[in-house]
Amino acid sequence: MFWSTRALAHLGVHAVVSAACSADDRASLLPPLEAFGLPVTWIESSTTTAYSFHYEGDRRIMWQDAVGDPWAPERAVAAVGDATWINVCALTRTDFPPETLEALAGEGRNLLVDLQGLVRTATVGPLHTDERIGDVLHHIEVLKVNDEEAETLVGSAQPERLQALGVPEVILTLGSQGAWVVTPDAVEHVPAVRVDGEVDPTGAGDTYSVTYVVQRAAGAEPVEAARVAAETVSRFLGGQA
């Protein structure tokens, strides 16, 4: 959530941030978000979702330390207000249950959901994923996936395989290899923008998602939104933002 909020502030758009954590963690976790100058809504959870990770090249190796409470439909809808595009920052499958995603997608709202929050089970310990995501994809306008998540869900990271999911827009991100924009009628590659030197990729995915949503909300077509997202990520990683 920190990196998503940072990207929104940098992009200078009107947005509302909603974050869930325990009452004990509120004083330490919310002020860094509020410091970016955007309105932040707090949702209380009995536990704060927590995980640890390290990178091996482009690969992120993760450990789930704690799992927060699910977002109830009425709370989620109240949190988004009159927003028409929503970046759903799920970390595990139980964060946003099917009924919550259905409620969020109502009244013409468009959801971008990262597949990580659907394939990850809510199990403390080494990160575990499986394909049992339930009947939720028809609530989603944009599904963002990486190669490992695609292989978990459909058995392949070939972008053409993702067309069969029936989601209007699928963004297959491949780190330094760029991304594929998959729609029912086309599959197009969008190169990554090179960043010189060693970089810490933490937050790149959140920055990409937020930028894509902002661009689509402004009227950009999917491929153009992906290009701008790649350029924005490059600036962040290169220390230019």
Rosetta silent file (secondary structure, phi, psi, omega in degrees, C-alpha in Angstrom):
SEQUENCE: MFWSTRALAHLGVHAVVSAACSADDRASLLPPLEAFGLPVTWIESSTTTAYSFHYEGDRRIMWQDAVGDPWAPERAVAAVGDATWINVCALTRTDFPPETLEALAGEGRNLLVDLQGLVRTATVGPLHTDERIGDVLHHIEVLKVNDEEAETLVGSAQPERLQALGVPEVILTLGSQGAWVVTPDAVEHVPAVRVDGEVDPTGAGDTYSVTYVVQRAAGAEPVEAARVAAETVSRFLGGQA
SCORE:     score description
SCORE:     0.000 S_00000001
   1 L     0.000  -34.259  178.502    0.000    0.000    0.000 S_00000001
   2 H   -57.822  -48.521 -175.670    2.893    2.369    0.681 S_00000001
   3 H   -69.904  -34.522  176.315    4.195    2.096   -2.878 S_00000001
   4 H   -64.214  -44.405 -179.635    0.733    2.446   -4.415 S_00000001
   5 H   -66.340  -40.300  177.537    0.091    5.596   -2.403 S_00000001
   6 H   -59.771  -43.604 -179.948    3.512    6.990   -3.287 S_00000001
   7 H   -65.391  -41.952  179.190    2.806    6.452   -6.980 S_00000001
   8 H   -61.044  -42.742  179.497   -0.621    8.079   -6.758 S_00000001
   9 H   -64.135  -41.360  179.198    0.866   11.133   -5.071 S_00000001
  10 H   -63.528  -37.356 -177.705    3.588   11.382   -7.715 S_00000001
  11 H   -75.400  -14.993  174.006    1.031   11.153  -10.514 S_00000001
  12 L    69.255   36.026 -178.533   -0.895   14.046   -9.005 S_00000001
  13 L  -105.661  161.980  174.049   -4.370   12.557   -9.371 S_00000001
  14 L   -79.189  119.057 -177.921   -7.455   12.753   -7.209 S_00000001
  15 L  -152.625  156.811  175.869   -7.574    9.466   -5.326 S_00000001
  16 L  -121.026  135.367 -179.515   -8.619    7.985   -2.006 S_00000001
  17 E  -107.804  131.231  175.512   -6.554    5.363   -0.203 S_00000001
  18 E  -121.773  128.056 -175.531   -8.168    2.754    2.046 S_00000001
  19 E  -134.198  144.025  179.424   -5.967    0.563    4.202 S_00000001
  20 E  -113.171  135.649  173.545   -6.639   -2.168    6.752 S_00000001
  21 E  -162.991  172.260  179.390   -4.496   -2.933    9.790 S_00000001
  22 L   -74.115  160.537  177.953   -4.855   -3.645   13.485 S_00000001
  23 H   -61.974  -34.385 -179.681   -5.524   -0.879   15.995 S_00000001
  24 H   -65.600  -30.668 -176.449   -2.110   -1.532   17.524 S_00000001
  25 H   -94.989   -6.021 -174.457   -0.374   -0.883   14.202 S_00000001
  26 H   -58.300  -44.102 -174.819   -2.432    2.121   13.120 S_00000001
  27 H   -66.036  -24.558 -179.284   -0.131    4.723   14.680 S_00000001
  28 H   -96.998  -27.601 -172.940    2.911    3.377   12.869 S_00000001
  29 H   -95.298  -32.681 -176.210    1.435    2.366    9.501 S_00000001
  30 H   -78.446  -39.835 -179.166   -1.028    5.125    8.598 S_00000001
  31 H   -55.128  -39.743  176.715    1.109    8.285    9.048 S_00000001
  32 H   -61.171  -31.866  176.097    3.567    7.283    6.266 S_00000001
  33 H   -72.845  -44.859 -178.247    0.577    6.976    3.919 S_00000001
  34 H   -64.988  -24.602 -179.175   -0.998   10.236    5.068 S_00000001
  35 L   -64.630  -19.368  178.873    2.333   12.008    4.541 S_00000001
  36 L   -78.588   -7.840  173.594    1.816   11.759    0.785 S_00000001
  37 L    90.549    5.705  177.370   -1.105   14.184    1.070 S_00000001
  38 L   -98.186  150.627  176.349   -3.935   11.933   -0.086 S_00000001
  39 L   -65.046  132.976 -177.975   -7.029   11.163    2.004 S_00000001
  40 E  -121.972  126.149  176.415   -6.530    7.852    3.825 S_00000001
  41 E  -104.149  132.056 -179.919   -9.369    5.765    5.264 S_00000001
  42 E   -98.891  132.007  173.138   -8.560    3.229    7.967 S_00000001
  43 E  -113.595  123.533 -176.760  -10.336   -0.135    8.171 S_00000001
  44 E   -77.488  136.049  175.448   -9.749   -1.989   11.438 S_00000001
  45 L  -127.815  147.059 -179.947   -8.544   -5.573   11.278 S_00000001
  46 L   -66.301  -26.296  179.570   -7.859   -7.859   14.213 S_00000001
  47 L  -137.867  148.095  174.999   -4.446   -8.611   12.677 S_00000001
  48 L   -92.484  125.640  175.745   -2.232   -6.756   10.220 S_00000001
  49 L   -59.465  132.908 -178.132   -1.282   -8.754    7.149 S_00000001
  50 E  -144.807  146.156  177.192    2.491   -9.166    7.130 S_00000001
  51 E  -152.370  162.656  175.671    5.052  -10.961    5.020 S_00000001
  52 E  -127.480  156.218 -176.140    8.783  -11.023    4.407 S_00000001
  53 E  -160.193  164.727  168.676   10.653  -11.544    1.165 S_00000001
  54 E  -147.003  164.855 -177.137   13.899  -11.356   -0.743 S_00000001
  55 E  -107.255  143.036  168.117   14.774  -11.313   -4.429 S_00000001
  56 E  -124.040   92.384 -170.343   16.671  -13.785   -6.556 S_00000001
  57 L    68.620 -128.575  176.742   17.024  -11.860   -9.814 S_00000001
  58 L   -83.009   -6.909 -175.395   13.501  -10.924  -10.906 S_00000001
  59 E   -86.486  135.229  176.982   12.041  -13.602   -8.625 S_00000001
  60 E  -106.230  120.498 -179.886   10.556  -12.635   -5.257 S_00000001
  61 E   -98.588  121.666 -169.304   10.797  -15.339   -2.584 S_00000001
  62 E  -122.970  155.913  176.224    8.111  -14.777    0.072 S_00000001
  63 E  -134.839  125.382  179.415    7.066  -15.899    3.519 S_00000001
  64 E   -85.392  117.108 -176.278    3.577  -15.139    4.895 S_00000001
  65 E   -94.155  -33.114 -179.676    3.919  -13.920    8.498 S_00000001
  66 E  -158.947  154.332 -178.380    0.316  -12.963    9.334 S_00000001
  67 L  -124.471  126.595 -179.679   -3.102  -12.775    7.656 S_00000001
  68 L   -82.071  179.103  179.591   -5.578   -9.953    8.230 S_00000001
  69 L   -74.456  151.366  173.706   -9.365  -10.025    8.289 S_00000001
  70 L   -64.948  150.645  172.882  -11.388  -10.180    5.043 S_00000001
  71 L   -80.516  122.165  176.220  -12.881   -6.952    3.734 S_00000001
  72 L   -73.847  147.468 -177.427  -16.643   -7.088    4.167 S_00000001
  73 H   -53.586  -46.977 -175.428  -18.671   -5.967    1.109 S_00000001
  74 H   -66.399  -35.414  178.291  -20.335   -3.010    2.824 S_00000001
  75 H   -69.229  -40.901 -178.996  -17.035   -1.720    4.214 S_00000001
  76 H   -64.992  -44.484 -179.586  -15.284   -2.033    0.880 S_00000001
  77 H   -64.654  -41.101  178.166  -18.034   -0.204   -1.013 S_00000001
  78 H   -63.687  -34.883 -177.353  -18.109    2.581    1.580 S_00000001
  79 H   -68.731  -33.778 -175.179  -14.330    2.942    1.331 S_00000001
  80 H   -85.444  -13.986  176.899  -14.255    3.500   -2.450 S_00000001
  81 L    58.553 -128.824 -177.397  -16.950    6.157   -2.475 S_00000001
  82 L   -98.855   18.508  179.117  -17.725    7.374   -6.002 S_00000001
  83 L   -62.022  141.875  177.934  -14.544    6.001   -7.585 S_00000001
  84 L  -103.822  -19.712  174.624  -15.024    4.446  -11.011 S_00000001
  85 E  -124.754  131.777 -173.789  -11.607    2.722  -11.208 S_00000001
  86 E  -131.983  128.669  172.748  -10.270    0.752   -8.239 S_00000001
  87 E   -94.706  107.747 -176.740   -6.899   -0.877   -7.663 S_00000001
  88 E   -87.670  107.998 -173.240   -7.675   -3.833   -5.386 S_00000001
  89 L   -93.164   64.118  179.099   -4.473   -4.470   -3.414 S_00000001
  90 L   -78.426  141.370  176.837   -5.147   -8.004   -2.206 S_00000001
  91 L  -107.281  -28.939  175.743   -2.251   -9.948   -0.702 S_00000001
  92 L  -136.066  167.518 -176.113   -4.047  -13.250   -0.058 S_00000001
  93 L   -60.789  -30.844 -175.771   -7.181  -14.970   -1.353 S_00000001
  94 L   -85.243   -7.122 -179.227   -9.191  -14.177    1.755 S_00000001
  95 L   -59.979  -48.924 -178.625   -8.576  -10.403    1.670 S_00000001
  96 L  -126.290   91.749 -179.827  -11.370   -9.762   -0.831 S_00000001
  97 L   -62.494  164.707 -178.685  -13.859  -12.663   -0.926 S_00000001
  98 H   -51.938  -41.222 -178.147  -16.025  -13.218   -4.038 S_00000001
  99 H   -67.717  -29.092  177.547  -18.971  -11.353   -2.521 S_00000001
 100 H   -74.319  -42.252  176.234  -16.758   -8.340   -1.807 S_00000001
 101 H   -62.688  -38.489  178.324  -15.361   -8.249   -5.337 S_00000001
 102 H   -62.751  -42.494  179.837  -18.927   -8.520   -6.661 S_00000001
 103 H   -66.713  -41.573  179.444  -20.011   -5.578   -4.528 S_00000001
 104 H   -63.870  -34.511 -177.592  -17.011   -3.483   -5.561 S_00000001
 105 L   -79.597   -2.821 -179.012  -17.678   -4.164   -9.242 S_00000001
 106 L   -72.474  165.623  175.171  -21.254   -2.915   -8.985 S_00000001
 107 L    55.500   38.693  172.788  -22.628    0.361  -10.374 S_00000001
 108 L    77.814   11.497  178.672  -20.170    0.537  -13.260 S_00000001
 109 L   -77.745  146.173 -179.573  -16.964    0.387  -11.222 S_00000001
 110 E  -110.828  127.810 -176.978  -13.866   -1.106  -12.876 S_00000001
 111 E  -108.344  132.053  162.293  -11.512   -3.285  -10.842 S_00000001
 112 E  -102.362  123.570  179.581   -7.842   -4.001  -11.403 S_00000001
 113 E  -123.744  132.171  174.857   -6.915   -7.057   -9.358 S_00000001
 114 E   -82.267  128.701 -177.440   -3.441   -8.539   -9.053 S_00000001
 115 L   -59.422  -22.094  178.262   -3.641  -12.317   -9.453 S_00000001
 116 H   -55.356  -36.309 -178.282   -1.274  -12.675   -6.491 S_00000001
 117 H   -78.393   -2.908  176.678   -4.228  -11.871   -4.226 S_00000001
 118 H  -107.366  -37.282 -176.781   -6.295  -14.676   -5.746 S_00000001
 119 H   -87.990  -17.626  179.701   -3.836  -17.560   -6.033 S_00000001
 120 E   -79.484  127.268  175.358   -2.142  -17.063   -2.644 S_00000001
 121 L   -79.964  157.583 -178.097   -3.684  -19.092    0.154 S_00000001
 122 L   -89.040   61.556 -176.940   -4.095  -17.537    3.593 S_00000001
 123 L  -116.573  123.739  177.379   -1.544  -19.847    5.192 S_00000001
 124 L   -71.612  134.068 -177.920    1.127  -18.573    7.551 S_00000001
 125 E   126.895 -159.052  178.097    4.547  -19.845    6.544 S_00000001
 126 E   -55.477  137.621 -176.226    6.207  -20.298    3.152 S_00000001
 127 L   -58.597  128.764  178.858    4.063  -18.713    0.444 S_00000001
 128 L  -122.282  135.458  177.707    1.679  -21.245   -1.072 S_00000001
 129 E  -128.353  154.081  171.307   -0.378  -20.751   -4.226 S_00000001
 130 L  -153.942  174.445 -172.935   -2.915  -22.822   -6.126 S_00000001
 131 L   -88.550    1.733 -173.507   -5.434  -22.408   -8.934 S_00000001
 132 L   -83.906   72.120 -175.536   -8.597  -22.625   -6.809 S_00000001
 133 L   -90.417   -9.169 -178.680   -9.581  -18.967   -7.096 S_00000001
 134 L    80.317 -172.969 -176.089  -13.325  -19.539   -7.375 S_00000001
 135 L   -93.841   75.999 -174.118  -15.771  -17.814   -9.704 S_00000001
 136 L  -122.718  -16.565 -171.049  -14.446  -14.265   -9.450 S_00000001
 137 H   -64.464  -26.500 -178.886  -12.909  -13.312  -12.786 S_00000001
 138 H   -71.972   -7.824  175.073  -16.166  -11.999  -14.245 S_00000001
 139 H   -88.717   -7.019 -167.461  -16.070   -9.199  -11.652 S_00000001
 140 L  -108.075  132.528  176.207  -12.672   -7.999  -12.883 S_00000001
 141 L   -86.608  -42.049 -178.763  -11.923   -5.529  -15.686 S_00000001
 142 E  -129.083  125.991  175.873   -8.112   -5.823  -15.512 S_00000001
 143 E  -112.413  119.236  178.258   -6.185   -8.831  -14.214 S_00000001
 144 E   -99.840  128.193 -176.330   -2.472   -8.250  -13.589 S_00000001
 145 E  -136.844  156.233  166.907   -0.365  -11.417  -13.488 S_00000001
 146 E  -110.392 -179.053 -173.331    3.271  -12.474  -13.567 S_00000001
 147 H   -65.508  -40.048 -179.706    4.640  -15.624  -15.158 S_00000001
 148 H   -64.860  -41.177  179.830    4.552  -17.743  -11.989 S_00000001
 149 H   -67.709  -38.608  177.035    0.952  -16.758  -11.252 S_00000001
 150 H   -62.086  -42.693  178.779   -0.081  -17.463  -14.860 S_00000001
 151 H   -64.310  -36.474  177.364    1.478  -20.911  -14.646 S_00000001
 152 H   -64.087  -42.982 -173.568   -0.374  -21.548  -11.395 S_00000001
 153 H   -81.104  -44.907 -173.998   -3.736  -20.530  -12.855 S_00000001
 154 H  -121.689    1.702  176.717   -3.630  -21.821  -16.445 S_00000001
 155 L    82.579    7.926 -177.839   -0.471  -23.945  -16.546 S_00000001
 156 L  -161.780  149.579  173.806    1.438  -21.626  -18.865 S_00000001
 157 L  -100.178   14.778  174.473    2.856  -18.121  -19.117 S_00000001
 158 L   -71.328  122.714 -174.664    2.037  -17.945  -22.832 S_00000001
 159 H   -58.037  -31.760 -179.457   -0.040  -14.766  -23.206 S_00000001
 160 H   -62.731  -30.273  179.602   -2.407  -16.418  -25.686 S_00000001
 161 H   -65.957  -26.527 -176.785   -3.464  -18.882  -22.995 S_00000001
 162 H   -76.040  -17.690  177.372   -4.689  -15.990  -20.878 S_00000001
 163 H   -62.085  -30.042 -177.045   -7.274  -14.945  -23.474 S_00000001
 164 H   -69.794  -11.714 -179.502   -9.355  -17.960  -22.489 S_00000001
 165 H   -69.836  -22.389  178.766   -9.910  -16.491  -19.030 S_00000001
 166 L    80.187   11.244  176.967  -12.529  -14.130  -20.453 S_00000001
 167 L   -83.553  134.949 -177.683  -11.201  -11.060  -18.612 S_00000001
 168 L   -54.225  -39.385  179.650  -11.454   -7.886  -20.736 S_00000001
 169 E  -138.618  127.003  173.357   -7.808   -6.942  -20.046 S_00000001
 170 E  -121.208  129.606  177.207   -4.961   -9.112  -18.768 S_00000001
 171 E  -111.053  110.866  178.382   -1.531   -7.593  -18.146 S_00000001
 172 E   -95.987  106.998 -176.937    1.203  -10.230  -18.026 S_00000001
 173 E   -96.361  137.276 -175.799    4.240   -8.587  -16.438 S_00000001
 174 L  -129.786   34.744  176.449    7.678  -10.145  -16.889 S_00000001
 175 H    60.028 -125.450 -176.935   10.003   -7.756  -15.070 S_00000001
 176 H   -69.066  -10.410  177.585   12.904   -6.676  -17.252 S_00000001
 177 H   -90.191    4.837  177.159   11.321   -8.508  -20.208 S_00000001
 178 L    88.144 -152.842 -175.917    8.411   -6.089  -20.318 S_00000001
 179 E  -145.294  158.381  172.943    4.728   -6.977  -20.368 S_00000001
 180 E  -113.703  131.572  174.597    2.052   -8.441  -22.602 S_00000001
 181 E   -98.991  118.206 -174.111   -1.318   -6.748  -22.961 S_00000001
 182 E  -115.926  118.228  174.633   -3.938   -9.419  -23.580 S_00000001
 183 E  -123.145  170.002 -179.214   -7.448   -8.540  -24.717 S_00000001
 184 L   -57.829  -24.556 -174.572  -10.090  -10.739  -26.373 S_00000001
 185 L  -109.263  -10.066 -173.446   -8.976   -9.498  -29.812 S_00000001
 186 E  -155.962  156.123  172.950   -5.228   -8.923  -29.508 S_00000001
 187 E  -132.091  117.986 -174.972   -1.992   -9.798  -27.751 S_00000001
 188 E  -133.390  136.707  179.871    0.676   -7.079  -27.795 S_00000001
 189 E   -88.679  136.906  175.991    4.088   -6.824  -26.176 S_00000001
 190 E  -120.444  112.857 -176.489    5.117   -3.639  -24.364 S_00000001
 191 L   -65.404  151.723  170.252    8.876   -3.480  -23.673 S_00000001
 192 L   -72.982  154.764  176.255   10.253   -2.517  -20.301 S_00000001
 193 L   -94.846  124.092 -172.638   12.092    0.790  -20.124 S_00000001
 194 L   -62.845  140.234  173.272   15.729    0.177  -19.287 S_00000001
 195 L  -121.824  123.923 -178.619   17.133    1.267  -15.947 S_00000001
 196 L   -77.810  145.902  176.979   20.919    1.473  -15.675 S_00000001
 197 L    81.792  175.943  178.037   22.727   -0.030  -12.698 S_00000001
 198 L   -78.053  138.545 -179.784   21.455   -2.259   -9.931 S_00000001
 199 L  -132.835  156.023  172.406   18.005   -1.389   -8.620 S_00000001
 200 L   -94.059  114.038 -174.957   15.712   -2.576   -5.849 S_00000001
 201 L   -79.174    2.721 -179.936   12.487   -3.666   -7.593 S_00000001
 202 L   -56.496  129.064  179.255   10.373   -3.405   -4.429 S_00000001
 203 L    90.097   -7.197 -178.211    7.209   -1.465   -5.227 S_00000001
 204 H   -63.638  -42.225 -179.246    7.558   -1.763   -9.012 S_00000001
 205 H   -64.467  -42.499  178.559    4.440   -3.901   -9.363 S_00000001
 206 H   -64.824  -40.495  178.503    2.313   -1.566   -7.248 S_00000001
 207 H   -63.285  -41.395  179.158    3.581    1.450   -9.181 S_00000001
 208 H   -61.047  -48.940 -177.412    2.764   -0.280  -12.469 S_00000001
 209 H   -60.731  -47.193 -178.778   -0.775   -1.156  -11.373 S_00000001
 210 H   -61.592  -44.991 -179.481   -1.570    2.310  -10.076 S_00000001
 211 H   -63.833  -40.762  178.563   -0.247    4.010  -13.192 S_00000001
 212 H   -60.497  -46.063  179.743   -2.190    1.657  -15.443 S_00000001
 213 H   -61.999  -44.703 -179.707   -5.423    2.378  -13.556 S_00000001
 214 H   -60.952  -42.394  179.787   -4.835    6.129  -13.657 S_00000001
 215 H   -66.401  -42.532  179.271   -4.202    6.015  -17.398 S_00000001
 216 H   -65.792  -39.164  178.919   -7.270    3.899  -18.125 S_00000001
 217 H   -64.116  -28.915  179.535   -9.417    6.178  -15.981 S_00000001
 218 L   -84.104   -2.452  175.878   -8.138    9.119  -18.038 S_00000001
 219 L   106.274   -0.035  179.142   -9.229    7.435  -21.273 S_00000001
 220 L   -68.561  147.362  174.499   -6.018    5.765  -22.483 S_00000001
 221 L   -75.660  161.805 -174.289   -6.332    2.480  -24.345 S_00000001
 222 H   -53.616  -47.117 -177.466   -4.800   -0.626  -22.693 S_00000001
 223 H   -64.669  -42.312  178.355   -1.534   -0.702  -24.670 S_00000001
 224 H   -64.729  -40.161  177.665   -0.902    3.003  -24.161 S_00000001
 225 H   -61.448  -38.747  178.608   -1.684    2.661  -20.450 S_00000001
 226 H   -67.476  -38.277  178.011    0.856   -0.171  -20.239 S_00000001
 227 H   -63.215  -45.195  179.258    3.501    1.920  -22.005 S_00000001
 228 H   -64.873  -38.454  178.380    3.045    4.806  -19.588 S_00000001
 229 H   -61.875  -42.243  178.612    3.128    2.370  -16.665 S_00000001
 230 H   -63.376  -42.089  178.988    6.454    0.954  -17.889 S_00000001
 231 H   -64.809  -40.142 -179.525    7.912    4.465  -18.229 S_00000001
 232 H   -66.198  -43.831  177.976    6.716    5.430  -14.746 S_00000001
 233 H   -59.500  -41.989  179.616    8.202    2.308  -13.171 S_00000001
 234 H   -60.220  -42.120  178.434   11.505    3.064  -14.886 S_00000001
 235 H   -64.455  -40.768  179.516   11.582    6.564  -13.414 S_00000001
 236 H   -64.771  -47.610 -177.524   10.831    5.240   -9.924 S_00000001
 237 H   -66.800  -31.174  179.680   13.476    2.535  -10.118 S_00000001
 238 L   -86.184    3.069  177.546   15.989    4.992  -11.522 S_00000001
 239 L    76.597   21.283 -178.536   15.390    7.487   -8.720 S_00000001
 240 L   -99.094    5.586 -179.569   13.814   10.106  -10.998 S_00000001
 241 L  -134.589    0.000    0.000   10.485   10.195   -9.170 S_00000001
